Coordinates of C-alpha atoms (C1' of nucleotides) in Angstrom, one line a residue:
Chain A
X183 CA -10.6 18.9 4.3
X184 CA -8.0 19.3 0.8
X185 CA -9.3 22.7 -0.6
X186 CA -9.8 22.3 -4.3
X187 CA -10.6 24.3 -7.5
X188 CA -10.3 25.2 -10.3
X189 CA -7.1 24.5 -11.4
X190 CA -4.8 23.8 -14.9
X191 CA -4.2 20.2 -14.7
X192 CA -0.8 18.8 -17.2
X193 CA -1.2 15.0 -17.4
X194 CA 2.3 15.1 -17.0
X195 CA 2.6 15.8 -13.8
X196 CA -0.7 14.4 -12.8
X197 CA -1.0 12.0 -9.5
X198 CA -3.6 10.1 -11.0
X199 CA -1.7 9.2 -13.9
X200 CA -0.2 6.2 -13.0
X201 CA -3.2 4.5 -11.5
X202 CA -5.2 4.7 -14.3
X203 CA -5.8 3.3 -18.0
X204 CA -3.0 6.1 -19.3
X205 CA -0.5 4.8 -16.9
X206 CA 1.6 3.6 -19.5
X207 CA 1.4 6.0 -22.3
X208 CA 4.9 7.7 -23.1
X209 CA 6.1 11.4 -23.3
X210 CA 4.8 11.9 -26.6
X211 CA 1.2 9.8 -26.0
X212 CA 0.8 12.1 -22.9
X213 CA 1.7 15.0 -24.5
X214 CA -1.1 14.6 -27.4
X215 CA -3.5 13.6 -24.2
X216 CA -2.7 16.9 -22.4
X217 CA -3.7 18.6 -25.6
X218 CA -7.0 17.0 -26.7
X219 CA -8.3 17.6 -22.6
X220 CA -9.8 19.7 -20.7
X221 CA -10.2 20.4 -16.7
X222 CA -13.0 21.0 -14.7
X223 CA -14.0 21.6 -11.7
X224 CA -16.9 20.6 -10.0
X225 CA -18.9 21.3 -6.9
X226 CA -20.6 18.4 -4.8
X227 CA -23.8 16.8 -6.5
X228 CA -22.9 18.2 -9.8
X229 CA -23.9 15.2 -12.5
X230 CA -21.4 14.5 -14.8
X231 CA -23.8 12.7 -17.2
X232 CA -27.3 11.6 -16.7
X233 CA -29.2 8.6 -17.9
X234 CA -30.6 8.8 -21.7
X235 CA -28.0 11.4 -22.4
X236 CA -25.6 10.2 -25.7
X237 CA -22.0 10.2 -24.5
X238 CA -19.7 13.3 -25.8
X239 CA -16.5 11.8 -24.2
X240 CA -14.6 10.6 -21.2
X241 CA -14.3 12.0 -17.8
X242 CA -10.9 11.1 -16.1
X243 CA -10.8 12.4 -12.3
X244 CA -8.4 13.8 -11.2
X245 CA -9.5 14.6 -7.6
X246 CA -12.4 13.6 -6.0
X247 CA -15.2 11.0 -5.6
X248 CA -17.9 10.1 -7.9
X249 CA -20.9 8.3 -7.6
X250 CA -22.4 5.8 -10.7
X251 CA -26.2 4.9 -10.2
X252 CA -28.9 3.3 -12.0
X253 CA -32.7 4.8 -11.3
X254 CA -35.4 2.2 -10.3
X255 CA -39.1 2.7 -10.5
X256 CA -39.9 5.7 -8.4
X257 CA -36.6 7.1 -9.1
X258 CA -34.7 5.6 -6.4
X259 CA -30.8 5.2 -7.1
X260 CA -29.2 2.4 -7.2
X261 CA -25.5 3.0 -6.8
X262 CA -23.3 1.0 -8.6
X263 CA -19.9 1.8 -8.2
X264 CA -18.0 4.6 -6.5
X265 CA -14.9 6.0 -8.5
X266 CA -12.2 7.8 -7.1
X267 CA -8.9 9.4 -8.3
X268 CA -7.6 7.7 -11.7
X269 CA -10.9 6.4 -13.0
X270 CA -12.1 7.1 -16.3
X271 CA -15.9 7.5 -16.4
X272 CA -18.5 7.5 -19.0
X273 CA -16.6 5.2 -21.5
X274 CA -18.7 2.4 -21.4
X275 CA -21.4 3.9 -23.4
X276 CA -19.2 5.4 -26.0
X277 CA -18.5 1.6 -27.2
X278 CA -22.4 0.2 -26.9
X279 CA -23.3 3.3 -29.0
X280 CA -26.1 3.6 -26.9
X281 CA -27.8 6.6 -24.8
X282 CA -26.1 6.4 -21.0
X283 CA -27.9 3.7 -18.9
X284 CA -26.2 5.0 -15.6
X285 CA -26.0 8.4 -14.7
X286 CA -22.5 10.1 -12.7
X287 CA -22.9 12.1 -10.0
X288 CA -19.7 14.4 -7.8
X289 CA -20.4 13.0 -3.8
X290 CA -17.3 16.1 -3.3
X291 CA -15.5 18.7 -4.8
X292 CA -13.6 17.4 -7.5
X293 CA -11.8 18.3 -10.3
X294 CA -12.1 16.3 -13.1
X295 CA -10.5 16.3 -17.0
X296 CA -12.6 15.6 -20.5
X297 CA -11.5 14.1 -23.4
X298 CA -13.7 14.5 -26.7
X299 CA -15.4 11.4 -27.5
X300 CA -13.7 11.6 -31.4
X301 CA -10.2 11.9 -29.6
X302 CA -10.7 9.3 -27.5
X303 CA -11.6 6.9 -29.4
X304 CA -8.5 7.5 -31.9
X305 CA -6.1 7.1 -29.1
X306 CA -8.2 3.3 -28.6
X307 CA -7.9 2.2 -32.3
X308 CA -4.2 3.1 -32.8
X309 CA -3.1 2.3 -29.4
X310 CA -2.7 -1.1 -28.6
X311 CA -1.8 -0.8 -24.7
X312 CA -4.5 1.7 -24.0
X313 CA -7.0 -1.3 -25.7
X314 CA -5.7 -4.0 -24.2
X315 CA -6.2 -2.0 -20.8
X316 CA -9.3 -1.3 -21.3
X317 CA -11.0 -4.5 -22.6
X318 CA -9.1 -5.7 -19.2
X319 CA -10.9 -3.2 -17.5
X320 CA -14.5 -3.8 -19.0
X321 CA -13.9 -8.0 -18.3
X322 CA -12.9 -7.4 -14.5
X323 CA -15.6 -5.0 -14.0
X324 CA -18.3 -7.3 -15.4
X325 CA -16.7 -10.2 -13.3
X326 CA -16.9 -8.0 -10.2
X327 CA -20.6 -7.2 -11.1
X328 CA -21.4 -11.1 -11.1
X329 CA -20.2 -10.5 -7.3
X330 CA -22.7 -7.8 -7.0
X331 CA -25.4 -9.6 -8.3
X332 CA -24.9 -13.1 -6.4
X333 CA -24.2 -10.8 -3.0
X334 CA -27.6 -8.8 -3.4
X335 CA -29.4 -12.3 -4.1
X336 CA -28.2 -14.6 -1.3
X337 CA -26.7 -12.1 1.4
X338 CA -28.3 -10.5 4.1
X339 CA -28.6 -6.7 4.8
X340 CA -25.7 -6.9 7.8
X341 CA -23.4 -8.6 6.0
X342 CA -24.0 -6.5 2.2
X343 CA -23.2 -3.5 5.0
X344 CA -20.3 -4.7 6.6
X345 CA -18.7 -5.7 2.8
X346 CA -19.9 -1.9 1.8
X347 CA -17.9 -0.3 4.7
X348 CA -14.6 -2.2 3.7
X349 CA -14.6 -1.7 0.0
X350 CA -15.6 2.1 1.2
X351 CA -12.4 2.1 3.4
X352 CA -10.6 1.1 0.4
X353 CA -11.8 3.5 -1.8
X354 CA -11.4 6.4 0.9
X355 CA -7.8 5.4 1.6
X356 CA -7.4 6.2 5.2
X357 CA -9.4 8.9 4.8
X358 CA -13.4 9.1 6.9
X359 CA -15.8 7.7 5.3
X360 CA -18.1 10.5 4.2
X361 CA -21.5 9.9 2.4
X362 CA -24.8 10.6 3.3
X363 CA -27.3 7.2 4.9
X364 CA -29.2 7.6 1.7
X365 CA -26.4 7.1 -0.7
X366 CA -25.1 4.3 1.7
X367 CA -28.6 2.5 1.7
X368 CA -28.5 3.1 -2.0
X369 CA -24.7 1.5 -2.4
X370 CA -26.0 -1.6 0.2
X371 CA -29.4 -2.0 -1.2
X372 CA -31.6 -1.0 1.5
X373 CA -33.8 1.1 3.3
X374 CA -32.2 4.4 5.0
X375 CA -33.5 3.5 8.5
X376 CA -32.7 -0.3 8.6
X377 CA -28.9 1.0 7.3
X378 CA -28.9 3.4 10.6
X379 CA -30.0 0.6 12.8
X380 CA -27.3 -2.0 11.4
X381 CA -24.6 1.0 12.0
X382 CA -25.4 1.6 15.6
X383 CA -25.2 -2.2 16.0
X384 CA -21.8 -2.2 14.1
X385 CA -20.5 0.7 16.8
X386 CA -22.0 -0.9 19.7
X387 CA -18.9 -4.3 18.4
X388 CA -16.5 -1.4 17.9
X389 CA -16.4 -2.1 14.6
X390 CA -16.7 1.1 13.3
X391 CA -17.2 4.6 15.4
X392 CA -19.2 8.2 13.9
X393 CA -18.1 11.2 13.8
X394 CA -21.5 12.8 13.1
X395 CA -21.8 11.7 9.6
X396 CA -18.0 10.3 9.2
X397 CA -17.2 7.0 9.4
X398 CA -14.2 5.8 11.2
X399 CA -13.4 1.9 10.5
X400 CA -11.7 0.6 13.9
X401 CA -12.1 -3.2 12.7
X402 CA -12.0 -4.7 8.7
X403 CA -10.7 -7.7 9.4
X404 CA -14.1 -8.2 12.0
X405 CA -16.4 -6.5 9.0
X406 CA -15.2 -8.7 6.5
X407 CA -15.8 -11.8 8.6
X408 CA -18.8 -10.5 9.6
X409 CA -19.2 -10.0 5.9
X410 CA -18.5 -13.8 5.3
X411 CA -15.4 -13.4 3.3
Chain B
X1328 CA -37.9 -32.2 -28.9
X1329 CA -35.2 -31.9 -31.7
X1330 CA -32.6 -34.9 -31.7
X1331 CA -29.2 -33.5 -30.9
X1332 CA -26.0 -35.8 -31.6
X1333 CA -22.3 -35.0 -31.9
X1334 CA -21.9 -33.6 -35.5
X1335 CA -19.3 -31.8 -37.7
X1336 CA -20.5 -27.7 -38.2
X1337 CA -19.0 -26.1 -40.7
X1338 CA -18.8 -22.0 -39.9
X1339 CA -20.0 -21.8 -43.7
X1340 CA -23.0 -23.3 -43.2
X1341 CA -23.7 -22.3 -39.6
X1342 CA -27.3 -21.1 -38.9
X1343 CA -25.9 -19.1 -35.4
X1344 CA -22.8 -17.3 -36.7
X1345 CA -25.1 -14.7 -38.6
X1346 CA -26.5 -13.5 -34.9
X1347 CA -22.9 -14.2 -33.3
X1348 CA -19.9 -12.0 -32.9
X1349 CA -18.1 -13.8 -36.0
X1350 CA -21.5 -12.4 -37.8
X1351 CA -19.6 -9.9 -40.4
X1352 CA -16.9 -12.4 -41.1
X1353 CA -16.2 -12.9 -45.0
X1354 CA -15.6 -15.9 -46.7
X1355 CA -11.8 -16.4 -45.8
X1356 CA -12.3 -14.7 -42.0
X1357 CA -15.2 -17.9 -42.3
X1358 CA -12.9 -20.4 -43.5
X1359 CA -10.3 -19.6 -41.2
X1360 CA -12.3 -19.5 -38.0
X1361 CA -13.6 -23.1 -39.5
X1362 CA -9.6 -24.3 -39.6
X1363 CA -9.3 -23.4 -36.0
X1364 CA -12.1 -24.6 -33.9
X1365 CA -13.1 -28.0 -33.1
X1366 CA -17.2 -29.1 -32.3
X1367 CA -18.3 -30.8 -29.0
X1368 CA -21.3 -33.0 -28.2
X1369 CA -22.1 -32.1 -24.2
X1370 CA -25.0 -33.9 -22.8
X1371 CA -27.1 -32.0 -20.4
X1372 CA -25.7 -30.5 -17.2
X1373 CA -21.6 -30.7 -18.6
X1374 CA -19.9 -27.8 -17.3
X1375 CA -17.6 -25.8 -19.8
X1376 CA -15.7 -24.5 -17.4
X1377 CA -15.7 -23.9 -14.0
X1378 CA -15.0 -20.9 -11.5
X1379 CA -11.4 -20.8 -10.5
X1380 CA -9.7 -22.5 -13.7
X1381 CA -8.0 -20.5 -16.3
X1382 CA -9.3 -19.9 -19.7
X1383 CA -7.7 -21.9 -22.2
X1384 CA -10.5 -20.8 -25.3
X1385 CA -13.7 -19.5 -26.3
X1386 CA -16.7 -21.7 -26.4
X1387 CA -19.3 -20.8 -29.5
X1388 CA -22.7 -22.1 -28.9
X1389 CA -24.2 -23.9 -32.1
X1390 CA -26.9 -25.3 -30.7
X1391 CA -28.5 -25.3 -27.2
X1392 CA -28.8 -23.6 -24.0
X1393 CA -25.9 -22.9 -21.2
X1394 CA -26.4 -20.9 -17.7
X1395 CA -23.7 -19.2 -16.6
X1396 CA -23.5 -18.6 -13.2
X1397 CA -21.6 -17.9 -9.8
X1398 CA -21.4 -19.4 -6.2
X1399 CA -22.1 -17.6 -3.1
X1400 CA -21.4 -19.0 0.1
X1401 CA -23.0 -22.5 0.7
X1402 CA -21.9 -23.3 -2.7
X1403 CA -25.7 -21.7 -3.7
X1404 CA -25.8 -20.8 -7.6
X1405 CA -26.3 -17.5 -8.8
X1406 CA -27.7 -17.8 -12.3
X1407 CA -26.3 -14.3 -14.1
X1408 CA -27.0 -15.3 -17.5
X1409 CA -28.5 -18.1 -19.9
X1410 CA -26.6 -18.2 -23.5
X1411 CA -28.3 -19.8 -26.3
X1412 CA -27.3 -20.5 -30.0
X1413 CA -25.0 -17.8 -31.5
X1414 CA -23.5 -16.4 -28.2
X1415 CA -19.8 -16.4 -27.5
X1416 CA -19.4 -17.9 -23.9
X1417 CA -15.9 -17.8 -22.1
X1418 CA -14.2 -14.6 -23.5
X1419 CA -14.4 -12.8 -20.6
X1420 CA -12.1 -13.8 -18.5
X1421 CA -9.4 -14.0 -21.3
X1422 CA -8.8 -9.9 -21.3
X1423 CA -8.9 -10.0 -17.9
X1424 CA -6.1 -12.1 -17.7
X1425 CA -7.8 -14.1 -14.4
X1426 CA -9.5 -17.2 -13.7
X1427 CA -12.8 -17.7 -14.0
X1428 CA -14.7 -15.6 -11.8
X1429 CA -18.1 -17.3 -13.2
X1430 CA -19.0 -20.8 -14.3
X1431 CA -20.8 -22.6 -17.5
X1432 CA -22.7 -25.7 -17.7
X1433 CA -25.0 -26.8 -20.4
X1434 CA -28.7 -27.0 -19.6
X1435 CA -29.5 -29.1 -22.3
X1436 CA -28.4 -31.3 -24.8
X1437 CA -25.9 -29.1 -27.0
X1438 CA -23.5 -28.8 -29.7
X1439 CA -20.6 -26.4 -29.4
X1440 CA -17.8 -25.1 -30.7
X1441 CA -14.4 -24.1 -29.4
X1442 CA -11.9 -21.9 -30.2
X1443 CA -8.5 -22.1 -28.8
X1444 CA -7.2 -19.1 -26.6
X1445 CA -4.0 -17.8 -29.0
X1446 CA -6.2 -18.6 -32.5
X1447 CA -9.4 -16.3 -30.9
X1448 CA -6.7 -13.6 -29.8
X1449 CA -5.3 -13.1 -32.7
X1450 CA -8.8 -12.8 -34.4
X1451 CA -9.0 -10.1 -32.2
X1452 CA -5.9 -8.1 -32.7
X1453 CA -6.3 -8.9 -36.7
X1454 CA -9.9 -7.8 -37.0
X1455 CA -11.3 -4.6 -36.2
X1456 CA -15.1 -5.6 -36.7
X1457 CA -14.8 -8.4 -34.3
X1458 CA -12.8 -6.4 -31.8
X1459 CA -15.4 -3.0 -32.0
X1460 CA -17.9 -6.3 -31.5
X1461 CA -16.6 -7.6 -28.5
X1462 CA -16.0 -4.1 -27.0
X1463 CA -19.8 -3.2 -27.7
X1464 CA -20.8 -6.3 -26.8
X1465 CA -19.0 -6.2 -23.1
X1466 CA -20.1 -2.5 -22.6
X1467 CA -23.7 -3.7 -23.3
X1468 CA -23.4 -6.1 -20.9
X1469 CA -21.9 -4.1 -18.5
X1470 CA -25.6 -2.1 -18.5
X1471 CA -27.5 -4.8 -18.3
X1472 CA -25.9 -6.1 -15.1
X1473 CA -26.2 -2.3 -13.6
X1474 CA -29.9 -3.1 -14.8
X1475 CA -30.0 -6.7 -13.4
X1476 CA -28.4 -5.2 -9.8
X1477 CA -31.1 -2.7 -9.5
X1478 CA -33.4 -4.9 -9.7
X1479 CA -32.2 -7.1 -7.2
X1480 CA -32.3 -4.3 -4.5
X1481 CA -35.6 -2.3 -5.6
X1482 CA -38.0 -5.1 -6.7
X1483 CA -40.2 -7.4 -4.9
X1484 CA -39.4 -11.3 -5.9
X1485 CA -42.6 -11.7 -7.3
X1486 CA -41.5 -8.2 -10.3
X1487 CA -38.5 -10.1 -10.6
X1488 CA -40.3 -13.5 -11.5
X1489 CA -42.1 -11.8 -13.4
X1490 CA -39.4 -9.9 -15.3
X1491 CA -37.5 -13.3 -15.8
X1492 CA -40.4 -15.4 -17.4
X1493 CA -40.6 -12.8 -20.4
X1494 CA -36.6 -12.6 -20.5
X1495 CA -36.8 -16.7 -21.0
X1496 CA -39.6 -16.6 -22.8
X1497 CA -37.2 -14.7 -25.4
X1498 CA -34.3 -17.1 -24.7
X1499 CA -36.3 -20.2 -25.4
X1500 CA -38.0 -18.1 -28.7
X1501 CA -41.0 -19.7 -28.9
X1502 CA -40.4 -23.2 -27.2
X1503 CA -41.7 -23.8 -24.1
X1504 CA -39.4 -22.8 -21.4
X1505 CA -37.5 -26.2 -19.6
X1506 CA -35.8 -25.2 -16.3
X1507 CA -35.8 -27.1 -12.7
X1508 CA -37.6 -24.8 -10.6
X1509 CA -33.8 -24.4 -8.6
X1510 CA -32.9 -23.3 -11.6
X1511 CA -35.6 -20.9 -12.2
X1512 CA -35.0 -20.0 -8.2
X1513 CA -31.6 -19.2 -8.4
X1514 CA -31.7 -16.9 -11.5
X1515 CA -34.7 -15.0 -9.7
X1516 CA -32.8 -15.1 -6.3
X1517 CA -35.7 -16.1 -4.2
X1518 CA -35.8 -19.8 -2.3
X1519 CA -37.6 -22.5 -4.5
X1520 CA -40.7 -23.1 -2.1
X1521 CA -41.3 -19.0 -2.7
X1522 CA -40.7 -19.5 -6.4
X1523 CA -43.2 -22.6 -6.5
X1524 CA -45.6 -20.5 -4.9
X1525 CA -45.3 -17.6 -7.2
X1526 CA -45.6 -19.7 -10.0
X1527 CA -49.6 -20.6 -9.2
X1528 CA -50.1 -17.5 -8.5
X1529 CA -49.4 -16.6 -11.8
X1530 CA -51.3 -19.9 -13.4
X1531 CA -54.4 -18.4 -11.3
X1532 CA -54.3 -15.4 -12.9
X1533 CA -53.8 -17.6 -16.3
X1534 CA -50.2 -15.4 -17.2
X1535 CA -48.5 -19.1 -17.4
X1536 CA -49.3 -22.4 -17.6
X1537 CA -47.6 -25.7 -16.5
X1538 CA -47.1 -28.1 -18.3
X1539 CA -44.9 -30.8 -16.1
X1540 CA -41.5 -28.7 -15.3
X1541 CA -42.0 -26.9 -18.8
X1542 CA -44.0 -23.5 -18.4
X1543 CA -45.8 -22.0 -21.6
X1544 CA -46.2 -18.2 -21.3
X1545 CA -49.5 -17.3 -22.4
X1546 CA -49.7 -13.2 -21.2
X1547 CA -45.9 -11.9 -22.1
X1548 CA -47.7 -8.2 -21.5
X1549 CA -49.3 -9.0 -18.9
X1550 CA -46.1 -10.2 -17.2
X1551 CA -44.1 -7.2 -18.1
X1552 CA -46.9 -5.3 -16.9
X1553 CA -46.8 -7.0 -13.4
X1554 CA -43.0 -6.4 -13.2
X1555 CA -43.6 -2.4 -13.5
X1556 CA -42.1 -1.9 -17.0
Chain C
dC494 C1' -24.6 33.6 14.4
dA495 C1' -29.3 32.5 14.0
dA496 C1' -32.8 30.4 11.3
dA497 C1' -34.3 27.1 8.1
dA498 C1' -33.7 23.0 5.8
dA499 C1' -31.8 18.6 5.4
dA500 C1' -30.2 14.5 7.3
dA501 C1' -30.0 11.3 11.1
dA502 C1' -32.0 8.7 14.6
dT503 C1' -35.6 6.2 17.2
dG504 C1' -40.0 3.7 18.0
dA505 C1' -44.0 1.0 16.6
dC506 C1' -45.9 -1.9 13.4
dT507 C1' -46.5 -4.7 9.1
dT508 C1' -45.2 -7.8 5.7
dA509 C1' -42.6 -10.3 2.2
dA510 C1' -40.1 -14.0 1.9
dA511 C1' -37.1 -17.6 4.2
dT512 C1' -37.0 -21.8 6.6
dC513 C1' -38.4 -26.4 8.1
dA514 C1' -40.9 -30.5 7.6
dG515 C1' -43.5 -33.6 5.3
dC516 C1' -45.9 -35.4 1.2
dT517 C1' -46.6 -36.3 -3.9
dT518 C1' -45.4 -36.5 -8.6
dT519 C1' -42.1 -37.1 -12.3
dG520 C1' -38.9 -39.1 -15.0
dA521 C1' -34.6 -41.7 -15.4
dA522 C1' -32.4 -46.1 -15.2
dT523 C1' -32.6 -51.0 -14.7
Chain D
dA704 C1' -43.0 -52.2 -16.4
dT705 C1' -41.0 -51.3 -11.8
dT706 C1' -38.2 -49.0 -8.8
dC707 C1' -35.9 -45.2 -6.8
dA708 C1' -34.1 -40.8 -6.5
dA709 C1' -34.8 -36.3 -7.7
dA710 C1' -37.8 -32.7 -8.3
dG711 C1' -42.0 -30.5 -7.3
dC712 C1' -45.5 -29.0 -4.2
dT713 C1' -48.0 -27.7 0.3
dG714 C1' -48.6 -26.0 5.0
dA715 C1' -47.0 -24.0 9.3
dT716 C1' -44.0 -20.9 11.4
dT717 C1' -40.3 -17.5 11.9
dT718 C1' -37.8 -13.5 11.0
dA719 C1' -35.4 -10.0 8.5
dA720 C1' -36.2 -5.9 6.7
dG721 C1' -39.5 -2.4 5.0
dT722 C1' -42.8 1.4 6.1
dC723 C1' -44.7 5.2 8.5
dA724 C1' -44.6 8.7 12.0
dT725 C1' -42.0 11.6 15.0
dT726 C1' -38.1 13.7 17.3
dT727 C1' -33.3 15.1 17.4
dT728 C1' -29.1 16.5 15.4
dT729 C1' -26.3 18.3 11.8
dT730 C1' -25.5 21.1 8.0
dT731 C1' -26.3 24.9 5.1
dT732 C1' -27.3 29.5 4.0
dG733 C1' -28.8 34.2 4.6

DNA sequence: CAAAAAAAATGACTTAAATCAGCTTTGAAT
DNA sequence: ATTCAAAGCTGATTTAAGTCATTTTTTTTG
């Protein structure tokens, strides 16, 4: 695995630049960006923010994969969505005014940059790209949520799994597949033992093969049809 | 029930705008959001717009009730939200920039307004209030859907029923609440025989009662009790 | 590297909720 | 007022998925 730590990142020259809400800010934007942040790194299973907390600021990460979950009754998470490199984190809140109703979570090493909540929200109101970008951002997202919603109500456990496993290959980018059963359960919405069961059928069709806890996907194109998609 | 008919609304004299996102307008913001939209009579079950079109406006709900919804695969509706007087419907999928990932259609008899794509646009770019408005307001949404997802996976259907009959019995403020039990099904998620049957079992224990299709909640606490909150 | 702890896997059993089929009531339209 | 389709309701049956208990494997840490 990439070795990481703690390391000076200059939004300049930062890989995760481009894919994310900053893409487009100019030399003198980025400059005033690199100035008002700060970099961090973090160890696995280190929160970024928990639920009830006020939000101080944003988290953009640089490196790294993040988990976002809700708590139901007894505590059990709920994930949500799983960022990766060039998403900014924790800015949802910041607009409602309310106390976090998600919490952020590291699932690896990352490293990871904060911007002030005050400074943030400058570079929103005079900025009229950064805005546009992210009311585009906060319309798709609750679009794609609808998706969640209507595929946690009328789909079954096999096919919620096989969607999981390709949006995860996505999001790992060639890269295994690496998260506990629990958190995967918790991303499908299901128990930890039925989600072991449904993988084992899923590598008996060669869709996907283990590599103790890695996953290898050998066959999207069968998981999203198995999917229904 | 209260005779509904295709009227002239003046923003002025509006009894929703003061809960709506238009709620901080002064007088000329007021008249010139009155110069730009035009008012609509829809009878009961008109759609506003339907998944897959583009967004050519905003609609403003005077008066009435509207589910929004999506379809999973057999065409089944997924009820996400029910809008009522005051709420903005159709704005989302404007920043986006996509089609309509969702759908609207009226549940009752209603009158509403519209508000042509360009005109509400350039409200927002003009008018901070509104725009900080809209951002809270999709940010707060954005948490309720993490909220609506977790419940989806973690509760039993009967919690959820449960959980939805007090939501409604907000929505319809007082009235009694007036939804086909497919439409009650489908914003649970269950099947409608299941909801049926969950619906005596709450008469039984005398948390409802039934009145034809229209259901009178007579133990709200009781209910949110039953749903574990 | 060994020991301990955590996570993964398997088996047996239970149950909530879906499905299917048929019957009854309601309310909309003539 | 009568008719007819849509909506509501009930019963019987099936099944997907949860729960609980135990064993095996992997990962972490001293």
């Amino acid at each position: 695995m990439l070795e990481k730590s703690h390391k000076h990142v200059t939004c300049a020259t930062c890989g995760a630049k481009k894919d994310s809400l900053f893409g487009s800010f100019c030399g003198a934007e980025t400059s005033n960006l690199d100035e008002h942040k700060t970099c961090n790194y973090y160890k696995k299973n280190q929160p970024l923010f928990i639920e009830g907390s006020l939000p101080r600021g944003v988290f953009c990460i640089n490196e790294g994969k993040v988990k976002i979950f809700t708590r139901g009754e007894e505590g059990k998470e709920q994930i949500i969505h799983i960022a990766k490199q060039g998403e900014i984190v924790g800015f949802r809140a910041m607009f409602s005014g309310e106390a976090y109703k998600v919490a952020a979570t590291t699932l690896e090493e990352c490293n990871i940059c904060f911007i002030n909540k005050t400074d943030f929200l400058d570079m929103v109101d005079t900025n009229q790209v950064l805005r546009n970008g992210i009311m585009r951002e906060l319309s798709k997202e609750l679009a794609d949520r609808a998706t969640f919603i209507t595929n946690m109500a009328q789909k079954s456990v096999r096919e919620r799994l096989a969607f999981a496993l390709a949006m995860l290959d996505d999001i790992y980018e060639g890269e295994m597949i690496n998260l506990t059963r629990e958190d995967m359960a918790n991303f499908v919405g299901t128990a930890t033992e039925t989600l072991i069961r449904l993988l084992k059928d899923f590598k008996d069709d060669n869709l996907i093969e283990t590599h103790a806890r890695k996953i290898e996907i050998l066959d999207k194109k069968g998981l999203l049809d198995l999917a229904g998609l």
